[in-house]
mmCIF file of C-alpha atoms and ligand atoms in Angstrom:
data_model
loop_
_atom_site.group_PDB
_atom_site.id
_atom_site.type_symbol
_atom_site.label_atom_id
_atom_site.label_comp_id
_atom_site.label_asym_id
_atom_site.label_seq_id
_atom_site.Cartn_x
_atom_site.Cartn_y
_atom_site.Cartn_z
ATOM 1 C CA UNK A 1452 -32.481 126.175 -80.221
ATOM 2 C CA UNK A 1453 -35.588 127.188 -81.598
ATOM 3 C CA UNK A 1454 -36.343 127.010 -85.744
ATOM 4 C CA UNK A 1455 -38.556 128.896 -87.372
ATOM 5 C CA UNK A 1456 -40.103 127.366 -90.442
ATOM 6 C CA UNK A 1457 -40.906 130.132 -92.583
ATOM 7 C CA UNK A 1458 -43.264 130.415 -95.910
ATOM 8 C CA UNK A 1459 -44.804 133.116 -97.578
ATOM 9 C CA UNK A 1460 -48.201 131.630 -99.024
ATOM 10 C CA UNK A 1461 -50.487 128.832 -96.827
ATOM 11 C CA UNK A 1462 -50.001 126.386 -99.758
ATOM 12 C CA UNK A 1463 -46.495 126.976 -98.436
ATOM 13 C CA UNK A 1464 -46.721 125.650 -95.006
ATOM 14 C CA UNK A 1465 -49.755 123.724 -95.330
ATOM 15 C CA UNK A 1466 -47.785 120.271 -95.417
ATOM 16 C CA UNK A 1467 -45.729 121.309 -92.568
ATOM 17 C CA UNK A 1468 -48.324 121.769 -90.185
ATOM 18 C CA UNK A 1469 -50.480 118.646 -91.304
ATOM 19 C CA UNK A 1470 -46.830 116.965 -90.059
ATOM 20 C CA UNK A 1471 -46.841 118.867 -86.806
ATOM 21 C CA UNK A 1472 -50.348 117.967 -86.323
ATOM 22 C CA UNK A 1473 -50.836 119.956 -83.415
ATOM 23 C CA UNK A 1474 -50.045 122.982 -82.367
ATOM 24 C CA UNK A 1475 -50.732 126.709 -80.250
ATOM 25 C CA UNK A 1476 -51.406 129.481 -82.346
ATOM 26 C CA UNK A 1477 -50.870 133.045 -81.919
ATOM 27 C CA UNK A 1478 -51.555 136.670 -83.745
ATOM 28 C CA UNK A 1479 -49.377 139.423 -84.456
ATOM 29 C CA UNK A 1480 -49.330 141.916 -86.400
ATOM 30 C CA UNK A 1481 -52.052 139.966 -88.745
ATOM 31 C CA UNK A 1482 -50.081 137.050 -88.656
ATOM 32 C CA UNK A 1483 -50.982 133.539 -87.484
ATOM 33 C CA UNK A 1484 -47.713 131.835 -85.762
ATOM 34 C CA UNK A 1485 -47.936 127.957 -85.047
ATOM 35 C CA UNK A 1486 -45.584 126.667 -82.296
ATOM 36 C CA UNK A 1487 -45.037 123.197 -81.390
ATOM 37 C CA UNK A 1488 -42.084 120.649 -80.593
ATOM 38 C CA UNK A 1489 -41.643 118.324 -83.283
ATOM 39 C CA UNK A 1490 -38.841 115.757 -82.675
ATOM 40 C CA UNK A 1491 -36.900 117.057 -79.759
ATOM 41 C CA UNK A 1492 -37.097 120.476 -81.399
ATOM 42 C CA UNK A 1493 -39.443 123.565 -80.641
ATOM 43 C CA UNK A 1494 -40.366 125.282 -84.069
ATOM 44 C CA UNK A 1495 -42.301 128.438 -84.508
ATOM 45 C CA UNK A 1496 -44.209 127.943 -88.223
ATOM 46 C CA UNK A 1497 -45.861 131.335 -90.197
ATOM 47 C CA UNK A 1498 -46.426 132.187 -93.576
ATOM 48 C CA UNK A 1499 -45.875 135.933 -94.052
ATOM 49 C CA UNK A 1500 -47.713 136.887 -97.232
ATOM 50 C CA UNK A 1501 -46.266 137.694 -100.474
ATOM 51 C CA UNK A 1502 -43.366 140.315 -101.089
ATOM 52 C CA UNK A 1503 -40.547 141.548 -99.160
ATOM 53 C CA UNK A 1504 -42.453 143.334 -96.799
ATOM 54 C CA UNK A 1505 -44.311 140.941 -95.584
ATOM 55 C CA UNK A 1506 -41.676 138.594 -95.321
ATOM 56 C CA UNK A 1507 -39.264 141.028 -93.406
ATOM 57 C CA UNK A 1508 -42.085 141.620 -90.978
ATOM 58 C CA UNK A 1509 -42.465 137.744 -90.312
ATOM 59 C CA UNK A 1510 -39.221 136.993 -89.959
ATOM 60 C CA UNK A 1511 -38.479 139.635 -87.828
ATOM 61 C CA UNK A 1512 -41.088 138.148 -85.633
ATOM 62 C CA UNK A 1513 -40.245 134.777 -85.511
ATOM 63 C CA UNK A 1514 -36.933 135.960 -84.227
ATOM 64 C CA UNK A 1515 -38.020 139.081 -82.009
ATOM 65 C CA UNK A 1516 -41.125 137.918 -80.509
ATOM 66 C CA UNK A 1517 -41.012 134.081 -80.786
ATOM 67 C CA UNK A 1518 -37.052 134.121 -79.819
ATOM 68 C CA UNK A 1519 -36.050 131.848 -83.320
ATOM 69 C CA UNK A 1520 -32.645 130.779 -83.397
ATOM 70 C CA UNK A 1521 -32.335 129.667 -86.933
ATOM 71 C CA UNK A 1522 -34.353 130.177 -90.298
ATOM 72 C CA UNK A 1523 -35.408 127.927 -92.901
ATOM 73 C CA UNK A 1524 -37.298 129.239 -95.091
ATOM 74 C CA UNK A 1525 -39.799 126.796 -97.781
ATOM 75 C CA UNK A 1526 -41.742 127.954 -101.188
ATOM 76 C CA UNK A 1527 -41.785 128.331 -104.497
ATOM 77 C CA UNK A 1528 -39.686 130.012 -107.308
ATOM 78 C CA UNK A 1529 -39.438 130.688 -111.033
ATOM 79 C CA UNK A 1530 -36.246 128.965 -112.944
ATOM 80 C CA UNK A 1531 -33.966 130.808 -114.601
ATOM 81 C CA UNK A 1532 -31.256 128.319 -114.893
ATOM 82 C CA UNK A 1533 -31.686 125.907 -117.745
ATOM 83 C CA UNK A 1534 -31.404 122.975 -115.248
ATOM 84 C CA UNK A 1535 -33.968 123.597 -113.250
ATOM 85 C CA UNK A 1536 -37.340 122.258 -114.077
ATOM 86 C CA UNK A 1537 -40.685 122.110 -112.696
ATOM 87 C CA UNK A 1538 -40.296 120.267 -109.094
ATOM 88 C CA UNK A 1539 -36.648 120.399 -109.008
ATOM 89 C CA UNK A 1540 -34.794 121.675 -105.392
ATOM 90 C CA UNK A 1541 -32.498 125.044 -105.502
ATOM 91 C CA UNK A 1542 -30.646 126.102 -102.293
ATOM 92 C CA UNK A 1543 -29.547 129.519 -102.127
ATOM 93 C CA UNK A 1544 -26.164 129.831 -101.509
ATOM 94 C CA UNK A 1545 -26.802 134.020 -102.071
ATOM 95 C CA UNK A 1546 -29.430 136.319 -102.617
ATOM 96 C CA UNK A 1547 -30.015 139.858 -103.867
ATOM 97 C CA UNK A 1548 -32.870 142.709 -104.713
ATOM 98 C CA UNK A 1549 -33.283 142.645 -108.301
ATOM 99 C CA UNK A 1550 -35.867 145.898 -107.854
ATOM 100 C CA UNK A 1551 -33.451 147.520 -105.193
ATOM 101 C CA UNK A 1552 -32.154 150.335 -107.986
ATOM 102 C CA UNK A 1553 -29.968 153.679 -107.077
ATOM 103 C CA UNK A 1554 -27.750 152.892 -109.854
ATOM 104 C CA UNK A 1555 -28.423 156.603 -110.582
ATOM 105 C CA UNK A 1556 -26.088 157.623 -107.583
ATOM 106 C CA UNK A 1557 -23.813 155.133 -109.418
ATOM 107 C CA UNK A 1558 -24.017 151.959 -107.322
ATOM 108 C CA UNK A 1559 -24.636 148.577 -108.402
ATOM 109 C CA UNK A 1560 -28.323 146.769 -109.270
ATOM 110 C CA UNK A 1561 -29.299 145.331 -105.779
ATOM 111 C CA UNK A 1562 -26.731 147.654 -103.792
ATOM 112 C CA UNK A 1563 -27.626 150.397 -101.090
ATOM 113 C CA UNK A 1564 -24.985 152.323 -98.698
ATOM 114 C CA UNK A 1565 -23.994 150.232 -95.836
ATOM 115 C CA UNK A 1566 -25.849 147.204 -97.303
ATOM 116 C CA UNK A 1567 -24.290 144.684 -99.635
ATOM 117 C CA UNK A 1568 -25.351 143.688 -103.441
ATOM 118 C CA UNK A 1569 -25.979 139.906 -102.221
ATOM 119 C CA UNK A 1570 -26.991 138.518 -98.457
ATOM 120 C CA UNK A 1571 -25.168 135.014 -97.758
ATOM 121 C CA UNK A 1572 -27.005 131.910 -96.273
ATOM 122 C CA UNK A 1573 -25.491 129.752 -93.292
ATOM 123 C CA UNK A 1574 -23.058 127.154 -94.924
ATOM 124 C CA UNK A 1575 -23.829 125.129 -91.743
ATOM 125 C CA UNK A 1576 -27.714 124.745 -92.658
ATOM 126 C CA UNK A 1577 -26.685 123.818 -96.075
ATOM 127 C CA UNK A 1578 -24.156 121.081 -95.803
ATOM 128 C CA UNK A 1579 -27.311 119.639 -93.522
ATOM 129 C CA UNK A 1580 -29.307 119.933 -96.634
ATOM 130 C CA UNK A 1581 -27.245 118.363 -99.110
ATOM 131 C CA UNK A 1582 -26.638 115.422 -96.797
ATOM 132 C CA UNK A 1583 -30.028 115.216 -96.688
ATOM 133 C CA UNK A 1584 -30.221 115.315 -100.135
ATOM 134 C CA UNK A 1585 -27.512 112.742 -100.375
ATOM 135 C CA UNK A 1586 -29.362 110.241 -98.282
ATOM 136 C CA UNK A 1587 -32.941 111.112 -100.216
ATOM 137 C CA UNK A 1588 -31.059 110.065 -103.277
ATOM 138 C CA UNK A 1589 -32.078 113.024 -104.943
ATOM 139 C CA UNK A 1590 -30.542 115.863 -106.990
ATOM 140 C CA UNK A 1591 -29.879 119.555 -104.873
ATOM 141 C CA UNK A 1592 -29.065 122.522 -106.951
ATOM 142 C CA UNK A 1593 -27.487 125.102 -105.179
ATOM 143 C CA UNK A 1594 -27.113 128.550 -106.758
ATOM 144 C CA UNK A 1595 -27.957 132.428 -106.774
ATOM 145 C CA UNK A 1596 -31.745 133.456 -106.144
ATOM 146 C CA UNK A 1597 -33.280 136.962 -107.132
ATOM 147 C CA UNK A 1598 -35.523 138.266 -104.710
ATOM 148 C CA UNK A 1599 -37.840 141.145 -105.746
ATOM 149 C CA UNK A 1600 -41.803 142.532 -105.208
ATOM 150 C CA UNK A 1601 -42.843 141.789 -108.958
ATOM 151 C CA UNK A 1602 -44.279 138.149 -110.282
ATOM 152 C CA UNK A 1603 -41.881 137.763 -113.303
ATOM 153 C CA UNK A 1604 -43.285 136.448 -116.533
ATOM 154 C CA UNK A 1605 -41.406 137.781 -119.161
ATOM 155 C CA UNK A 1606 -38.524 136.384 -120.621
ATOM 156 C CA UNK A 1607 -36.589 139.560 -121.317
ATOM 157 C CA UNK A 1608 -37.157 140.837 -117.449
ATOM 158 C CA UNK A 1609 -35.535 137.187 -116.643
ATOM 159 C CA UNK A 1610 -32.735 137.436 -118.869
ATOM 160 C CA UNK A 1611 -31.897 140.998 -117.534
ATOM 161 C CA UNK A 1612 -31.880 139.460 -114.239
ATOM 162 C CA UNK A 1613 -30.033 136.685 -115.111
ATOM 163 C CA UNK A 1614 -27.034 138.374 -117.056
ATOM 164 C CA UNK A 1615 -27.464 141.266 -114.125
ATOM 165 C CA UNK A 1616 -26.758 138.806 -110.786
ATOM 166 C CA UNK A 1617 -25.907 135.695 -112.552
ATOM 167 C CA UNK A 1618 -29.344 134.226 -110.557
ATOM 168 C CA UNK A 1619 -30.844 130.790 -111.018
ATOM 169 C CA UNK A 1620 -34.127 131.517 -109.708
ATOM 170 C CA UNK A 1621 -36.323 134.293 -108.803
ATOM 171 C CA UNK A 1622 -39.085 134.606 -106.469
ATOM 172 C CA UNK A 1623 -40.543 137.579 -104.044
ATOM 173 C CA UNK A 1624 -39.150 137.106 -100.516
ATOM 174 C CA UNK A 1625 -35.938 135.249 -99.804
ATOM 175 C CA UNK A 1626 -33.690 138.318 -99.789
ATOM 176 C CA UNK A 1627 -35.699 140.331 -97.481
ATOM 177 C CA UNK A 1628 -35.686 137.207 -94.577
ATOM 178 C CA UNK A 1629 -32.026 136.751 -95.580
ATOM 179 C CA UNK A 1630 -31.452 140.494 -94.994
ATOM 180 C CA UNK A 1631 -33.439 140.462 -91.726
ATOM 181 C CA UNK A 1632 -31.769 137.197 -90.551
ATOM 182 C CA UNK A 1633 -27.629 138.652 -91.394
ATOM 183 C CA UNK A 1634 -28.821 141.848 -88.923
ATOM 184 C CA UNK A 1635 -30.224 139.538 -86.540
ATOM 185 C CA UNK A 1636 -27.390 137.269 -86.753
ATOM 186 C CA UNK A 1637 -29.739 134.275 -87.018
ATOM 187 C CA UNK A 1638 -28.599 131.149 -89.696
ATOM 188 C CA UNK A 1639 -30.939 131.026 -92.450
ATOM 189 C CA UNK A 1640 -31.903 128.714 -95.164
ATOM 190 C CA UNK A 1641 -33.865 129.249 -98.297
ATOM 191 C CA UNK A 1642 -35.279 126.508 -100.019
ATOM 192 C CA UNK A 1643 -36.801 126.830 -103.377
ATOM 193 C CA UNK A 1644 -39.096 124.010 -105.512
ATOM 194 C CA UNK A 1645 -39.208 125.422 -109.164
ATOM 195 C CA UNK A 1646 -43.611 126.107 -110.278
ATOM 196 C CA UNK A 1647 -42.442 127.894 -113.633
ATOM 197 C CA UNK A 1648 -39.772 129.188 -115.528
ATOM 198 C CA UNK A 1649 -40.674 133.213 -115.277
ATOM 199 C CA UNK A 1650 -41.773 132.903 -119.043
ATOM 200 C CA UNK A 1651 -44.959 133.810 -120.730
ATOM 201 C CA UNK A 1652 -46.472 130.748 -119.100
ATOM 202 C CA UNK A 1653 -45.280 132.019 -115.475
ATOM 203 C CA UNK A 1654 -48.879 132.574 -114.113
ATOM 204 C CA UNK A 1655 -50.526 129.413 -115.709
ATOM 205 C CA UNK A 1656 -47.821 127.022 -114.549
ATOM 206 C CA UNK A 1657 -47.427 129.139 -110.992
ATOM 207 C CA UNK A 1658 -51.129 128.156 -110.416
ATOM 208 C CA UNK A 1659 -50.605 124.540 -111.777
ATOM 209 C CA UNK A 1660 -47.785 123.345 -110.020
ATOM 210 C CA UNK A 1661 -47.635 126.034 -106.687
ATOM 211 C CA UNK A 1662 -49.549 123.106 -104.282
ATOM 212 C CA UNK A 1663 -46.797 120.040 -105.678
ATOM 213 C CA UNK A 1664 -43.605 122.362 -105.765
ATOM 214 C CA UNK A 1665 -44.488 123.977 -102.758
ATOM 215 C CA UNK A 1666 -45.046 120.344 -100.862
ATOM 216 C CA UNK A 1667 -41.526 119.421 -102.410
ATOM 217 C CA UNK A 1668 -39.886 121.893 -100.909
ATOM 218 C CA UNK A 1669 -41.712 121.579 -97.310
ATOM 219 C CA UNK A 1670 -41.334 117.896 -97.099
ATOM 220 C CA UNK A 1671 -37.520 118.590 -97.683
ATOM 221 C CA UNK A 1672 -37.458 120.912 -94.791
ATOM 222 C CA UNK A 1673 -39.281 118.817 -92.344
ATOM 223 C CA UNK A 1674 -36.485 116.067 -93.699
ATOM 224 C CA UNK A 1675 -33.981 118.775 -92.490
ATOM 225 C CA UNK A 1676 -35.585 119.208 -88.994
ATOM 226 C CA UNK A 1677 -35.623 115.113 -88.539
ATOM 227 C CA UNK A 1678 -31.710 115.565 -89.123
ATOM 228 C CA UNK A 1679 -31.353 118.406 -86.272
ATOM 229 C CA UNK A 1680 -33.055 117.005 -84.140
ATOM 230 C CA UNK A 1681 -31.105 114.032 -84.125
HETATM 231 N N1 ADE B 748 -42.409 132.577 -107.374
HETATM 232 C C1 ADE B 748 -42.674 131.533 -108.160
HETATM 233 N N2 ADE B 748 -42.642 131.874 -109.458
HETATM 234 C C2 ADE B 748 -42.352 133.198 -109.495
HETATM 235 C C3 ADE B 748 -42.205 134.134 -110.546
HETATM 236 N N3 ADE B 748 -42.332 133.775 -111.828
HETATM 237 N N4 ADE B 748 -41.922 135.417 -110.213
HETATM 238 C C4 ADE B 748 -41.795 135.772 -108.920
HETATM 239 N N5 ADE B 748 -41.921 134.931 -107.894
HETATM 240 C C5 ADE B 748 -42.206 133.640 -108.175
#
């Protein structure tokens, strides 16, 4: 097995390299990949850049070039669901493309021939997660997340895409690697820490809490690669 530990900003994977500690490093595509064996397990470590793009291109990568047998992915997200607040944990169980729209050939939001409206995430990777969780002793949402190439901070684009795909967060690039991942047949994981709530505030709070969240979320992770590892 070989993991690849996936963000899309360096705040992102920051932490999980200072936990690696050392590492090779290698370019592609104008890309830095980190590779190391941490615990018994070989990881391959990038952060893509923001969008869906960027983050298709990485993880295609990590699988392709750096032979990754399983995804987690760690960052940040906006809240949509009333539970989550700043620093809380959401899994996705499903994503979709909230900006993916040929609803004038009469398909759904999200939906393109031969694709699918959501992308699933290994159940596998997530019952590891919520035992995690468990033994942590803290709270793990799990729920819907709404991937698309636009920094929400509106409330009435976050209600659309709430009442639209019943999503609990947003954010710009967990779709895509989900997408990339289902083709590739390769597990994947998303893990989200909450920085805002995709409101007015969005861009004050993103910059406010994106170093803490973000660490939440990557200190979970490397809790999840402890547990594989064995
Ligand atoms: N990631 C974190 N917060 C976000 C927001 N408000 N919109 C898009 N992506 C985000």
């Amino acid at each position: 097995m070989k993991l690849a530990i996936m963000g899309a900003m360096p705040e992102e994977i920051a932490p999980i390299l200072e936990k690696v500690g050392e590492y090779r490093v290698s370019s592609v595509a104008g890309n830095k990949y980190y590779e190391c064996s941490f615990g018994g397990v070989e990881v391959v470590i990038a952060y893509s850049k923001i969008g869906k793009v960027f983050s298709a291109l990485t993880a295609a990568t990590m699988i392709e070039r750096f032979g990754a047998t399983a995804m987690l992915f760690s960052g940040v997200a906006g809240a949509i669901s009333k539970e989550l607040a700043i620093g809380d944990l959401i899994v996705a169980t499903k994503l979709c493309q909230h900006d993916l729209d040929i609803t004038a050939f009469g398909h759904p939001y999200g939906y393109v021939p031969e694709g699918s409206q959501f992308v699933e995430t290994d159940e596998r990777l997530r019952v590891i997660a919520k035992d995690v969780a468990a033994e942590m002793g803290i709270p793990l949402k799990e729920g819907v997340i709404a991937t698309g190439d636009q920094f929400v901070a509106d409330a009435a684009r976050k209600e659309w895409i709430e009442s639209t795909f019943a999503a609990d967060a947003l954010e710009m690039e967990g779709a895509s690697v989900a997408v990339v991942c289902n083709a590739l047949n390769v597990p994947v994981f998303i893990l989200r820490a909450i920085s805002d709530a995709a409101d007015m505030d969005a861009s004050f709070d993103f910059d406010a809490f994106l170093e803490s969240s973000a660490k939440v979320s990557a200190d979970f992770i490397m809790k999840m690669v402890d547990r594989i590892g064995g």
